[in-house]
Every structure is written in C-alpha cells, then in structure tokens.
CSV table of N, CA and C in Angstrom, one decimal:
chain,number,residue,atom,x,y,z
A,1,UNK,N,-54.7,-17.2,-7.5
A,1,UNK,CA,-55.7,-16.8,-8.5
A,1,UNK,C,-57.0,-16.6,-7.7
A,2,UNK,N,-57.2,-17.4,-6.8
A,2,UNK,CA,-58.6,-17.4,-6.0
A,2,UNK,C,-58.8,-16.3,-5.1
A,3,UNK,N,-57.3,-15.7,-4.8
A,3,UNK,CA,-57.4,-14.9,-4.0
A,3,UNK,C,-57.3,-13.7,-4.3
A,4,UNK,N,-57.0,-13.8,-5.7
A,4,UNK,CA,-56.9,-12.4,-6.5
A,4,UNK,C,-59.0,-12.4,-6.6
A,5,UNK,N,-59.2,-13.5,-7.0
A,5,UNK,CA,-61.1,-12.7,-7.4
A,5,UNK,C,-62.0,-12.4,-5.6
A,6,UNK,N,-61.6,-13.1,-5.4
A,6,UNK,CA,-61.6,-12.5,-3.5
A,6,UNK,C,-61.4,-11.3,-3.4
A,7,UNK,N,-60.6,-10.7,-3.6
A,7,UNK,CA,-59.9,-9.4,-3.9
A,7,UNK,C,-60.8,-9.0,-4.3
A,8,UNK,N,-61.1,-8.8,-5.6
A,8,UNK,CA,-61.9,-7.9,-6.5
A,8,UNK,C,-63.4,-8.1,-6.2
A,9,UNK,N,-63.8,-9.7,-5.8
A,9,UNK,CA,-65.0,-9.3,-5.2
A,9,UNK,C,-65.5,-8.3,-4.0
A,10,UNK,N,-64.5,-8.7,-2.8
A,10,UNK,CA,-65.0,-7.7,-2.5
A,10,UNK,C,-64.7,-6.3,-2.2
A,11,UNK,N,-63.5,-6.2,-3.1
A,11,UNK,CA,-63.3,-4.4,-4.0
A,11,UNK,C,-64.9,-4.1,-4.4
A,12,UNK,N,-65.1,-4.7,-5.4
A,12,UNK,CA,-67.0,-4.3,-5.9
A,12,UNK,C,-67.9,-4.5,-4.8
A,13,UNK,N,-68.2,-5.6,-4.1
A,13,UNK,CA,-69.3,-4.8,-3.1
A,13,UNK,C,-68.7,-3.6,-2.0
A,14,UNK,N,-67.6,-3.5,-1.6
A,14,UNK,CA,-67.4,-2.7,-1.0
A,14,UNK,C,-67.7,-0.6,-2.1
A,15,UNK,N,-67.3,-1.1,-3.3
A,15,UNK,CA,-67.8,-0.2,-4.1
A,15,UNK,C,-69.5,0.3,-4.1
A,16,UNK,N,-70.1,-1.3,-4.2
A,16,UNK,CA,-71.7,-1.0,-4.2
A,16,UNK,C,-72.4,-0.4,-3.2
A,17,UNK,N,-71.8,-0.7,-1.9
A,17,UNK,CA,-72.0,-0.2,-0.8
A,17,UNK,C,-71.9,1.0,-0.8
A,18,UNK,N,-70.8,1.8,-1.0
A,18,UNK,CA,-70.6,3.5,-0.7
A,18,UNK,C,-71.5,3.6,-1.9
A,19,UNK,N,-71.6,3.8,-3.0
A,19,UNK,CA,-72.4,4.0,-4.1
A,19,UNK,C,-74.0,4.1,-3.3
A,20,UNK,N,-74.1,3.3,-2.7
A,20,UNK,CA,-75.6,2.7,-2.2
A,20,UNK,C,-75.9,4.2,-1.2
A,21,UNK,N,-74.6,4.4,-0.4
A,21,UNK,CA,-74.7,5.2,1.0
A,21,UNK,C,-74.3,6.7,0.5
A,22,UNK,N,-74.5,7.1,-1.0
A,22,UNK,CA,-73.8,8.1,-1.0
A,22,UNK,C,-75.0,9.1,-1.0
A,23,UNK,N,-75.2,10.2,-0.7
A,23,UNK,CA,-76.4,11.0,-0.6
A,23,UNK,C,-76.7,11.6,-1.9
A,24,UNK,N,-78.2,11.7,-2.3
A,24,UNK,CA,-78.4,12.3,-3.5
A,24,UNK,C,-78.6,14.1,-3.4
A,25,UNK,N,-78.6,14.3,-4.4
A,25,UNK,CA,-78.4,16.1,-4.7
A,25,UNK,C,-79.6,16.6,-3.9
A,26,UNK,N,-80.6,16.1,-3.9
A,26,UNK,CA,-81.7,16.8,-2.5
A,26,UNK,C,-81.4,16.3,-1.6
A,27,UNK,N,-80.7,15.2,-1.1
A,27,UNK,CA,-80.7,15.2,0.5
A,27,UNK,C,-79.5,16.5,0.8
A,28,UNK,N,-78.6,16.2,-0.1
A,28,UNK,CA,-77.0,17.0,0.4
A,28,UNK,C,-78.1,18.6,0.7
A,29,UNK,N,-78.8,19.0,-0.3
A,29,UNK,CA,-79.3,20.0,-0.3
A,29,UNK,C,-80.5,20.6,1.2
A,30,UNK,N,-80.9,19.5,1.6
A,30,UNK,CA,-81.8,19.3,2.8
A,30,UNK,C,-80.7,19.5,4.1
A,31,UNK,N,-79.7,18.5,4.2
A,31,UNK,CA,-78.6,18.8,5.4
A,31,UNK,C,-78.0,20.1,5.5
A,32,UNK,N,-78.0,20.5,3.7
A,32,UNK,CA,-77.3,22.1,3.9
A,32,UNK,C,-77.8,23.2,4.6
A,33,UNK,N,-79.4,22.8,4.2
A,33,UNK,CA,-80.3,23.7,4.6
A,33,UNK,C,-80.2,23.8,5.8
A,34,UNK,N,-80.0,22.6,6.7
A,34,UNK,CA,-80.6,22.1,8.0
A,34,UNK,C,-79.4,22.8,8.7
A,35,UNK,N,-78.2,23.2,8.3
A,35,UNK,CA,-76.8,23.4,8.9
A,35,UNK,C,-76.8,24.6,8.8
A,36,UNK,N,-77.0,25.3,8.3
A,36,UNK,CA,-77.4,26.8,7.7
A,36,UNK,C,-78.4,27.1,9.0
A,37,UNK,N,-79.8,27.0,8.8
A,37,UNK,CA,-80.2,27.6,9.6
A,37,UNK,C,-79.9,27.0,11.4
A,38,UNK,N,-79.8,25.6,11.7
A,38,UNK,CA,-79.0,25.5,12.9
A,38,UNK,C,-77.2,27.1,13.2
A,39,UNK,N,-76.9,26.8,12.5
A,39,UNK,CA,-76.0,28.2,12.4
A,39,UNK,C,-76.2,29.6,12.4
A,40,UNK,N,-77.4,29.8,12.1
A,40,UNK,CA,-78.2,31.1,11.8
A,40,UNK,C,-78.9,31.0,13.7
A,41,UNK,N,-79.6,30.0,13.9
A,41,UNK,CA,-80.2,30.5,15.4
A,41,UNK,C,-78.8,30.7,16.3
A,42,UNK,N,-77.7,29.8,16.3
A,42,UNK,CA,-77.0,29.9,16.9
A,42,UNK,C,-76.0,31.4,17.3
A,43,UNK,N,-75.7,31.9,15.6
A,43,UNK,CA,-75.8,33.4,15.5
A,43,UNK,C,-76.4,34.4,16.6
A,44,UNK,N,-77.7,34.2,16.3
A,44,UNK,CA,-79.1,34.8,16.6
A,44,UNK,C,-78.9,34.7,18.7
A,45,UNK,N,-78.9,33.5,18.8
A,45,UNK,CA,-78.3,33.3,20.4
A,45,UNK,C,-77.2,34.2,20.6
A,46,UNK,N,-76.1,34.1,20.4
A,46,UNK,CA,-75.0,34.8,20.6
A,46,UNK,C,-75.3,36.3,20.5
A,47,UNK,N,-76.0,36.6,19.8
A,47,UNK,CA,-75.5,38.2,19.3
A,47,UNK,C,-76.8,38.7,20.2
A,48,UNK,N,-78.1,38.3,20.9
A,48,UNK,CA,-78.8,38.5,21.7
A,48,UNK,C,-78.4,38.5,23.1
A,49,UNK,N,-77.7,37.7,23.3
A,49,UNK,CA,-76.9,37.1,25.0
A,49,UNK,C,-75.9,38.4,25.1
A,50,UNK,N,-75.8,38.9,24.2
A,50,UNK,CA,-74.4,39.7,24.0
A,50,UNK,C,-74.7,41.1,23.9
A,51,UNK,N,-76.2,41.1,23.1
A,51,UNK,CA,-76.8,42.5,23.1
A,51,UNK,C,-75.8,42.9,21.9
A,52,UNK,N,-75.6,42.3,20.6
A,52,UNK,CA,-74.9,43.0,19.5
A,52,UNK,C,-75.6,43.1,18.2
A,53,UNK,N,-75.3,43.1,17.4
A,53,UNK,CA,-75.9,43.3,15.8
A,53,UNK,C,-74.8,42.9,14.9
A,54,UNK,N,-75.2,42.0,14.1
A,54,UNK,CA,-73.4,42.3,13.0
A,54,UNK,C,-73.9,43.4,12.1
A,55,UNK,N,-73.1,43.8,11.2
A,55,UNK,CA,-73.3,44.9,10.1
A,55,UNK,C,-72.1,44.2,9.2
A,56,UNK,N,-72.8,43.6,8.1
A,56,UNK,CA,-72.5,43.2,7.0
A,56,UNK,C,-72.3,44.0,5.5
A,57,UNK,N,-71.0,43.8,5.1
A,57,UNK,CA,-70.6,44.5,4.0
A,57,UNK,C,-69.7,43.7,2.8
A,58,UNK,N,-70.0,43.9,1.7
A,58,UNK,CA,-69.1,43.6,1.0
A,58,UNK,C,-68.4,44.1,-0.1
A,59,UNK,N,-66.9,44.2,-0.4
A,59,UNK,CA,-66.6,45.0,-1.9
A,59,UNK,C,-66.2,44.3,-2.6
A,60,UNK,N,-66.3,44.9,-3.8
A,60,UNK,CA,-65.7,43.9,-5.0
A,60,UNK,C,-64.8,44.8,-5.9
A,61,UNK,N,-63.8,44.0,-5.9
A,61,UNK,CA,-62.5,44.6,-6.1
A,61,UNK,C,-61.7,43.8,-7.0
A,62,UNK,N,-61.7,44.2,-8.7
A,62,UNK,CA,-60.8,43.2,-9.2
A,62,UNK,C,-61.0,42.3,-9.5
A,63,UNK,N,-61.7,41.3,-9.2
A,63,UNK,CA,-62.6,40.0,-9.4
A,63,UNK,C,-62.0,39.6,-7.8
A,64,UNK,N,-61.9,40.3,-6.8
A,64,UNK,CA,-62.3,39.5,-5.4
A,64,UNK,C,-63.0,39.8,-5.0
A,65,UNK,N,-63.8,39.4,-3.8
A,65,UNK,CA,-65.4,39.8,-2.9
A,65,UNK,C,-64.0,39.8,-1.6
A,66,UNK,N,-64.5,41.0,-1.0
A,66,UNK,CA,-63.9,40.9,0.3
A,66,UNK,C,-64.9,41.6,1.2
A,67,UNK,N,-65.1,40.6,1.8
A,67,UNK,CA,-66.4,40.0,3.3
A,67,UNK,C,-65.6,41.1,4.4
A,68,UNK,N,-66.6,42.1,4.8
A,68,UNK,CA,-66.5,43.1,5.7
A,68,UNK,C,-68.0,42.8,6.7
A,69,UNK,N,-67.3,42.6,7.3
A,69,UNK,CA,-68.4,42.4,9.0
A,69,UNK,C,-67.6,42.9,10.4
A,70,UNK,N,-69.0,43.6,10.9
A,70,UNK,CA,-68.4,44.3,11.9
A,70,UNK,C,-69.7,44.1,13.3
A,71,UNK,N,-68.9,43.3,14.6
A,71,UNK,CA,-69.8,43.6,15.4
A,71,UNK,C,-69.7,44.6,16.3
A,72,UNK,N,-71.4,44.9,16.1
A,72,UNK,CA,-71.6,46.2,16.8
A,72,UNK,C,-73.0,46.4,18.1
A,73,UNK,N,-72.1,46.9,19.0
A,73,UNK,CA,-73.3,46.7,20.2
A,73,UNK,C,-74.7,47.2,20.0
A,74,UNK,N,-75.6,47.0,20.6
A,74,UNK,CA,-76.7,47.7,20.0
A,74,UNK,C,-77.1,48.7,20.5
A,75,UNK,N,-76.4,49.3,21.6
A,75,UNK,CA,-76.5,50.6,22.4
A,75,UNK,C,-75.8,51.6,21.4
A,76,UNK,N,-74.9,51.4,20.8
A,76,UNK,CA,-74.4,51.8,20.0
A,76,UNK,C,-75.2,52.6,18.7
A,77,UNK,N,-76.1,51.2,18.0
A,77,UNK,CA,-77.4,51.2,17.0
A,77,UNK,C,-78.3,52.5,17.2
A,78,UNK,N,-78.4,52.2,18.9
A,78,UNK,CA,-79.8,53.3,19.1
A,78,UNK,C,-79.2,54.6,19.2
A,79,UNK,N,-77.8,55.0,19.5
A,79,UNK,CA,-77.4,56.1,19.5
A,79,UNK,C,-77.2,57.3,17.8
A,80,UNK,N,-77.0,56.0,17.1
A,80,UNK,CA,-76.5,56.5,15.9
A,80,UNK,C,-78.4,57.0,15.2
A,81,UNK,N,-78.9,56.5,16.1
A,81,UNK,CA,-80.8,56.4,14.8
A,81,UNK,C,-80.8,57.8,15.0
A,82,UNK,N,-81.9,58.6,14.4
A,82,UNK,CA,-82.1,59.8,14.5
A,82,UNK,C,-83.6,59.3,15.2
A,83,UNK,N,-84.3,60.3,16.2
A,83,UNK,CA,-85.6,60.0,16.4
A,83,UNK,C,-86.5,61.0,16.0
C-alpha cells in the first residue's frame, strides 16, 4: 500500500513538472517564428552560392493545393526579361 502512494506521488509531480515545462501559445509561436526565418536565410544562402531563384506556384484542384516549385538559375531570369 505504501508503495502504491509512492507510485502515484511521484506519477503527480512528475505530471507537475512537464505541465510546468510545457511552452505556452506565444513562446511555441516565437520558436516558430525563430525557425522560419533561420530557414528562410538559410534558403537565401543557398540559392545565392548557387546563383538560383526558386519560382513558386501553386494549384488548387478538388480540395488539394499542389505546391509547384521550380529552381531556376538566374542567368536564365535575365534572359527571359525583356529590356
């Protein structure tokens, strides 16, 4: 019996604990942010090292979205501009 409330005690602080450590709706919202744009320069590096452009599209079809991206060099870009 003593070892059954041992048990459940520390079932509940172990509960209180993660409850304590769990992130609220603006922090989750702040790391998202923070992950997004760390991902966005990293993009941004790549596709400059590389001399590319993505060209981003999307259709909607049916009730799906289907994500159309296409990398495209950017010698390419200056060919297609009119001057």
């Amino acid at each position: 019996m003593a070892e059954e409330q041992k048990e459940v005690v520390a079932e509940v602080e172990a509960q209180e604990i993660v409850e304590e450590q769990a992130p609220t709706k603006e922090e989750e919202e702040k790391l998202r942010q923070e992950r997004i744009s760390a991902c966005n320069k990293d993009v941004s590096a790549v596709l400059q090292k590389y001399g590319c452009s993505l060209d981003a599209s999307v259709m909607l079809r049916a009730g799906q979205v289907i994500p159309n991206i296409q990398i495209v060099p950017v010698e390419l870009m200056r060919q297609d501009k009119p001057t």
